[in-house]
XYZ file of C-alpha atoms in Angstrom:
402
model
C -26.950 -9.675 -1.012
C -23.939 -7.346 -0.433
C -24.586 -3.652 0.252
C -24.946 -1.401 -2.776
C -22.794 1.748 -3.141
C -24.148 4.763 -1.291
C -23.972 8.472 -2.375
C -21.373 8.843 0.460
C -19.187 6.066 -0.930
C -19.612 7.469 -4.395
C -18.306 10.849 -3.236
C -15.365 9.201 -1.454
C -14.394 7.455 -4.804
C -14.591 10.862 -6.653
C -12.324 12.510 -3.997
C -9.852 9.642 -4.235
C -9.869 9.842 -8.011
C -8.941 13.547 -7.815
C -6.216 12.809 -5.158
C -4.666 10.072 -7.224
C -4.863 12.065 -10.498
C -3.399 15.165 -8.694
C -0.515 13.228 -7.238
C 0.318 11.741 -10.599
C 0.398 15.148 -12.333
C 2.056 17.303 -9.704
C 5.464 16.289 -10.740
C 5.382 17.708 -14.261
C 5.682 21.476 -13.353
C 8.368 20.492 -10.988
C 10.529 18.562 -13.511
C 12.773 21.620 -14.248
C 13.572 22.081 -10.544
C 14.199 18.321 -10.061
C 16.475 18.436 -13.207
C 18.502 21.168 -11.804
C 18.664 19.578 -8.283
C 20.053 16.294 -9.715
C 22.055 17.892 -12.597
C 20.094 15.831 -15.291
C 20.023 16.475 -18.972
C 16.948 17.379 -20.970
C 16.955 14.012 -22.771
C 16.734 12.433 -19.281
C 13.571 14.113 -18.634
C 11.944 12.362 -21.667
C 12.423 8.914 -20.144
C 11.220 10.292 -16.804
C 8.034 11.325 -18.429
C 7.462 8.377 -20.625
C 8.347 5.556 -18.144
C 5.375 6.240 -15.924
C 3.059 6.126 -18.961
C 4.387 2.621 -19.900
C 4.466 1.332 -16.382
C 0.701 2.026 -16.025
C 0.179 -0.880 -18.368
C 1.441 -3.212 -15.492
C -1.318 -1.998 -13.331
C -3.926 -2.079 -15.952
C -3.265 -5.667 -17.078
C -1.587 -7.189 -14.078
C -3.520 -5.960 -11.100
C -6.728 -4.056 -12.015
C -8.722 -7.084 -13.448
C -8.303 -8.823 -10.024
C -11.009 -6.619 -8.634
C -13.496 -8.714 -10.402
C -12.437 -11.418 -7.897
C -11.124 -9.408 -4.910
C -12.861 -6.562 -3.034
C -12.250 -3.486 -5.244
C -11.566 -1.300 -2.230
C -8.422 -3.414 -1.715
C -7.045 -2.452 -4.996
C -8.306 1.103 -4.924
C -6.428 1.333 -1.484
C -3.277 -0.175 -3.054
C -3.450 2.284 -5.882
C -3.892 5.341 -3.661
C -1.134 4.235 -1.122
C 1.208 3.332 -4.094
C 0.728 6.825 -5.484
C 1.456 8.395 -2.030
C 4.611 6.317 -1.684
C 5.764 7.281 -5.206
C 5.532 10.968 -4.138
C 7.734 10.385 -1.154
C 10.220 8.411 -3.247
C 10.393 11.155 -5.785
C 10.824 13.858 -3.093
C 13.665 11.900 -1.510
C 15.477 11.003 -4.731
C 19.037 11.757 -4.760
C 19.785 9.967 -7.985
C 18.163 9.508 -11.444
C 17.537 5.771 -10.784
C 15.540 6.577 -7.604
C 13.639 9.294 -9.567
C 12.738 6.756 -12.253
C 11.630 4.246 -9.594
C 9.207 6.842 -8.288
C 7.697 7.442 -11.712
C 7.421 3.634 -12.322
C 5.528 3.280 -8.900
C 3.258 6.191 -9.854
C 2.387 4.624 -13.248
C 1.557 1.265 -11.727
C -0.532 2.896 -8.988
C -2.465 4.982 -11.583
C -2.938 1.974 -13.806
C -4.488 0.039 -10.890
C -6.699 2.738 -9.578
C -8.735 4.070 -12.611
C -9.807 0.757 -14.247
C -10.892 -0.492 -10.918
C -12.730 2.770 -10.172
C -14.598 2.570 -13.560
C -15.525 -1.044 -12.793
C -17.005 0.024 -9.492
C -19.098 2.841 -10.933
C -20.710 0.669 -13.526
C -21.457 -2.561 -11.616
C -24.686 -1.419 -9.915
C -26.034 0.637 -12.884
C -28.072 -0.129 -15.809
C -26.500 0.351 -19.235
C -28.498 3.619 -19.528
C -26.717 5.100 -16.682
C -23.053 4.391 -17.553
C -22.562 7.597 -19.317
C -23.359 9.879 -16.408
C -21.472 7.683 -13.864
C -18.330 7.617 -15.930
C -18.470 11.257 -16.765
C -18.476 12.248 -13.112
C -15.462 10.029 -12.459
C -13.757 11.559 -15.573
C -14.394 15.001 -14.183
C -12.845 14.072 -10.892
C -9.773 12.772 -12.729
C -9.519 16.014 -14.799
C -9.841 18.080 -11.638
C -6.400 16.589 -10.784
C -5.040 18.436 -13.843
C -5.950 21.668 -12.127
C -5.361 20.894 -8.507
C -2.119 18.940 -8.869
C 0.189 21.038 -11.253
C -1.217 24.432 -9.930
C -1.106 23.587 -6.329
C 2.217 21.988 -6.645
C 3.655 24.980 -8.379
C 2.420 27.307 -5.607
C 4.032 25.181 -2.872
C 7.153 24.798 -4.794
C 7.384 28.643 -5.193
C 6.860 29.121 -1.490
C 9.278 26.274 -0.451
C 10.865 23.804 -2.887
C 9.926 20.916 -5.136
C 10.442 18.120 -2.560
C 8.176 19.893 -0.124
C 5.428 20.065 -2.835
C 5.881 16.388 -3.477
C 5.630 15.452 0.247
C 2.490 17.619 0.667
C 0.957 15.839 -2.326
C 1.997 12.456 -0.940
C 0.496 13.166 2.448
C -2.809 14.470 0.976
C -3.111 11.264 -1.124
C -2.282 9.028 1.761
C -5.060 10.547 3.843
C -7.576 9.246 1.375
C -6.435 5.659 1.660
C -7.869 4.936 5.140
C -11.569 5.686 4.381
C -11.164 3.861 1.053
C -10.037 0.718 2.953
C -12.909 1.149 5.419
C -15.508 1.414 2.490
C -14.676 -2.076 1.209
C -18.094 -3.620 2.147
C -19.880 -1.012 0.017
C -17.948 -2.190 -3.097
C -18.310 -5.946 -3.674
C -16.488 -7.615 -6.436
C -17.970 -9.151 -9.593
C -21.469 -8.745 -10.717
C -24.123 -6.376 -9.065
C -24.402 -7.039 -5.387
C -21.252 -9.242 -5.445
C -23.227 -12.144 -6.761
C -22.256 -14.111 -10.012
C -24.639 -13.580 -12.769
C -26.633 -16.724 -13.682
C -24.644 -18.955 -15.882
C -21.583 -16.763 -15.778
C -18.137 -18.308 -15.560
C -15.806 -17.051 -12.738
C -13.842 -13.997 -13.525
C -10.318 -14.885 -14.731
C -7.327 -14.079 -12.521
C -5.706 -12.166 -15.441
C -6.882 -10.749 -18.803
C -7.774 -13.180 -21.524
C -8.037 -12.508 -25.210
C -11.453 -14.004 -25.466
C -12.699 -10.593 -23.876
C -12.012 -8.899 -27.254
C -14.206 -11.398 -29.074
C -17.310 -10.259 -26.996
C -19.904 -8.584 -29.206
C -19.231 -4.968 -29.278
C -15.859 -5.059 -27.429
C -13.559 -4.540 -30.369
C -15.341 -1.422 -31.500
C -15.558 -0.122 -27.857
C -11.753 -0.604 -27.416
C -11.089 1.107 -30.776
C -12.904 4.166 -29.433
C -10.749 4.212 -26.401
C -7.643 3.912 -28.723
C -8.898 6.838 -30.756
C -8.908 9.027 -27.732
C -5.593 7.784 -26.587
C -3.949 8.474 -29.944
C -4.724 12.171 -29.401
C -3.233 12.025 -25.888
C -0.006 10.513 -27.319
C 0.263 13.393 -29.792
C -0.550 16.115 -27.142
C 1.750 14.816 -24.405
C 4.674 14.716 -26.812
C 4.442 18.057 -28.786
C 1.856 20.314 -27.301
C 4.237 22.527 -25.345
C 6.699 22.437 -28.190
C 3.974 23.384 -30.666
C 2.736 26.355 -28.524
C 6.420 27.545 -28.039
C 6.989 27.406 -31.763
C 3.917 29.688 -32.545
C 4.827 32.236 -29.908
C 3.372 31.015 -26.528
C 5.109 32.011 -23.247
C 5.773 29.424 -20.514
C 3.032 30.798 -18.358
C 0.648 30.643 -21.393
C 1.552 26.965 -21.902
C 0.546 26.373 -18.283
C -2.706 28.284 -18.694
C -3.636 26.156 -21.754
C -3.782 23.053 -19.494
C -6.141 24.806 -17.075
C -8.254 26.237 -19.954
C -8.708 22.649 -21.225
C -9.540 21.100 -17.888
C -11.984 23.534 -16.580
C -14.494 23.420 -19.602
C -14.040 19.697 -19.557
C -15.252 19.416 -16.082
C -18.128 21.787 -16.773
C -19.175 19.658 -19.760
C -19.301 16.323 -18.054
C -22.851 16.494 -16.819
C -24.479 17.356 -20.185
C -21.902 14.963 -21.825
C -23.196 12.096 -19.517
C -26.716 12.726 -20.408
C -25.776 12.808 -24.179
C -24.044 9.500 -23.890
C -26.914 7.738 -22.143
C -29.455 9.391 -24.526
C -27.845 8.371 -27.688
C -25.921 5.345 -26.543
C -22.065 5.156 -26.100
C -21.175 4.312 -29.671
C -23.244 7.004 -31.387
C -22.228 9.732 -28.853
C -18.560 8.832 -29.304
C -18.951 9.172 -33.077
C -20.369 12.615 -32.830
C -17.610 13.626 -30.263
C -14.870 12.430 -32.649
C -16.053 14.688 -35.382
C -15.327 17.545 -33.055
C -11.883 16.016 -32.135
C -10.785 15.420 -35.751
C -11.850 18.925 -36.604
C -9.729 20.265 -33.713
C -6.636 18.301 -34.831
C -6.871 19.596 -38.393
C -7.230 23.148 -37.142
C -4.267 22.968 -34.983
C -2.324 21.987 -38.112
C -3.212 25.212 -39.828
C -3.295 27.992 -37.267
C -0.240 29.877 -36.168
C -1.425 31.949 -33.231
C -1.158 30.610 -29.577
C -4.396 32.271 -28.386
C -6.260 30.833 -31.420
C -4.846 27.389 -30.486
C -5.876 27.790 -26.857
C -9.327 28.832 -27.930
C -9.679 25.619 -30.087
C -8.454 23.568 -27.143
C -11.124 25.234 -24.962
C -13.857 24.222 -27.502
C -12.264 20.807 -27.932
C -12.774 20.093 -24.283
C -16.437 19.655 -24.831
C -15.920 16.930 -27.395
C -13.295 15.195 -25.271
C -15.784 15.170 -22.361
C -17.987 12.929 -24.623
C -15.512 10.673 -26.283
C -13.568 9.557 -23.340
C -16.500 8.414 -21.054
C -18.361 7.176 -24.059
C -15.559 4.821 -24.970
C -15.419 3.660 -21.444
C -19.257 3.234 -21.271
C -19.165 1.177 -24.508
C -16.511 -1.134 -22.903
C -18.719 -1.450 -19.757
C -21.806 -2.344 -21.903
C -19.854 -4.976 -23.856
C -18.181 -6.674 -20.913
C -19.329 -10.075 -19.875
C -20.781 -10.758 -16.383
C -18.357 -10.106 -13.609
C -15.440 -8.920 -15.795
C -15.987 -5.104 -15.661
C -12.647 -4.139 -14.231
C -10.854 -6.604 -16.508
C -12.575 -4.977 -19.464
C -11.549 -1.492 -18.336
C -8.149 -2.439 -17.523
C -7.581 -4.229 -20.867
C -8.964 -1.428 -23.007
C -6.989 1.212 -20.988
C -3.716 -0.859 -21.521
C -4.296 -1.207 -25.303
C -5.103 2.495 -25.459
C -1.900 3.294 -23.396
C 0.224 1.201 -25.814
C -1.308 3.054 -28.816
C -0.659 6.446 -27.152
C 2.926 5.405 -26.458
C 3.533 4.286 -30.085
C 2.029 7.527 -31.334
C 4.059 9.682 -28.988
C 7.309 8.038 -30.093
C 6.426 8.749 -33.783
C 4.958 12.236 -33.239
C 8.218 14.043 -32.320
C 10.340 13.017 -35.374
C 7.319 13.654 -37.646
C 6.988 17.221 -36.206
C 10.629 17.863 -36.469
C 10.844 16.703 -39.968
C 7.598 17.902 -41.494
C 6.005 20.372 -39.074
C 2.653 21.024 -37.452
C 0.491 20.363 -40.542
C 1.878 16.725 -40.932
C 1.592 15.738 -37.329
C -1.766 17.243 -36.466
C -3.630 16.625 -39.901
C -1.895 13.164 -40.041
C -3.087 12.205 -36.563
C -6.568 13.605 -37.383
C -6.684 11.223 -40.358
C -5.591 8.302 -38.178
C -8.288 9.085 -35.621
C -10.878 9.326 -38.411
C -9.860 5.882 -39.809
C -9.978 4.366 -36.329
C -13.541 5.736 -35.738
C -14.843 4.526 -39.229
C -13.570 1.045 -38.387
C -15.005 1.163 -34.933
C -18.439 2.201 -36.312
C -18.390 -0.586 -38.851
C -17.513 -3.232 -36.089
C -20.407 -1.708 -34.023
C -22.801 -2.087 -36.732
C -21.667 -5.910 -37.247
C -21.983 -6.475 -33.470
C -25.561 -5.100 -33.409
C -26.544 -7.671 -36.023
C -25.122 -10.451 -33.903
C -27.360 -12.321 -31.359
C -28.098 -9.847 -28.557
C -26.988 -10.522 -24.943
C -27.710 -8.822 -21.738
C -24.759 -9.022 -19.601
C -24.825 -8.098 -15.886
C -21.878 -6.252 -14.362
């Protein structure tokens, strides 16, 4: 039997997750400087932001599922190195095309790393421990929201944007070597690297039969519900805060004020998920998220909106890992990474579609329509997911090994 993950290798995975997330996010506060350096229009920044989002689907569907057959450390290393290289490409960009190439590479690297990492943290745990394990990984990812944009802004203020990107790339690259050397601690497939009894070999690419697994459709819908909100926020959050009177510094502060309580809430959220079960915990969390969306639609003070986002972080700390834990619990033997990659890709496509629709809705009808409307959409998704979950529980029980 192959070696099980150790606390040391778990810590390495969390550090790598923070590094990859930080590198992916560091570019966003630097976009105005890059725009001025290359003489880009504001509309060009829209494609620059969105293309990495869509490119992540390539990593989620095309590469991440292969860690159920290959050593996961190989793909984790590829994702980490790819993110580092994307920083160097972006720093050296002398044209818009090269800048886009850097963001495409970053999106693919991000799409590879996180589904594989989620597959790793659930493989050697019982279902009752998925919530805590995934919550810790989610906290590391959100730490990147603080470290990347904040650190990058400080370095750019002292030097320039390319220097900040190079520093981010070097820091990320330094994590790749210990990741590659930790490969023997993270075997592919089921626990211990052994195939579960009677299990078919993991496929080389995602297959639609995965969505027919009991509980999988409802779990994926929970992921979609969270990503719908991401699509709305990514598109109009800064515009919304500006319109209700927020300054540029306050907009930046709102991101930190969301990330910090999110990270603080992950430990109790993981316990809550494991105590109630992923589906029930997600349902309770979504009540808080829908209430937050509706509240954004009616308040007109930026400090009040920031306070709501501070409270919303606790609900987000439950719903994100709960959806991932539900996917892990429904995944068939030896297909953990495939399940995480497929659900993440479907969620990403949903977020992309919502982000495209949110801006024109906001422009035409205002904050009430976009926030209350998206809250209603999330509520419908959760109701359907709950109904599918109840139907899956009435189906013949199975006990898949990861």
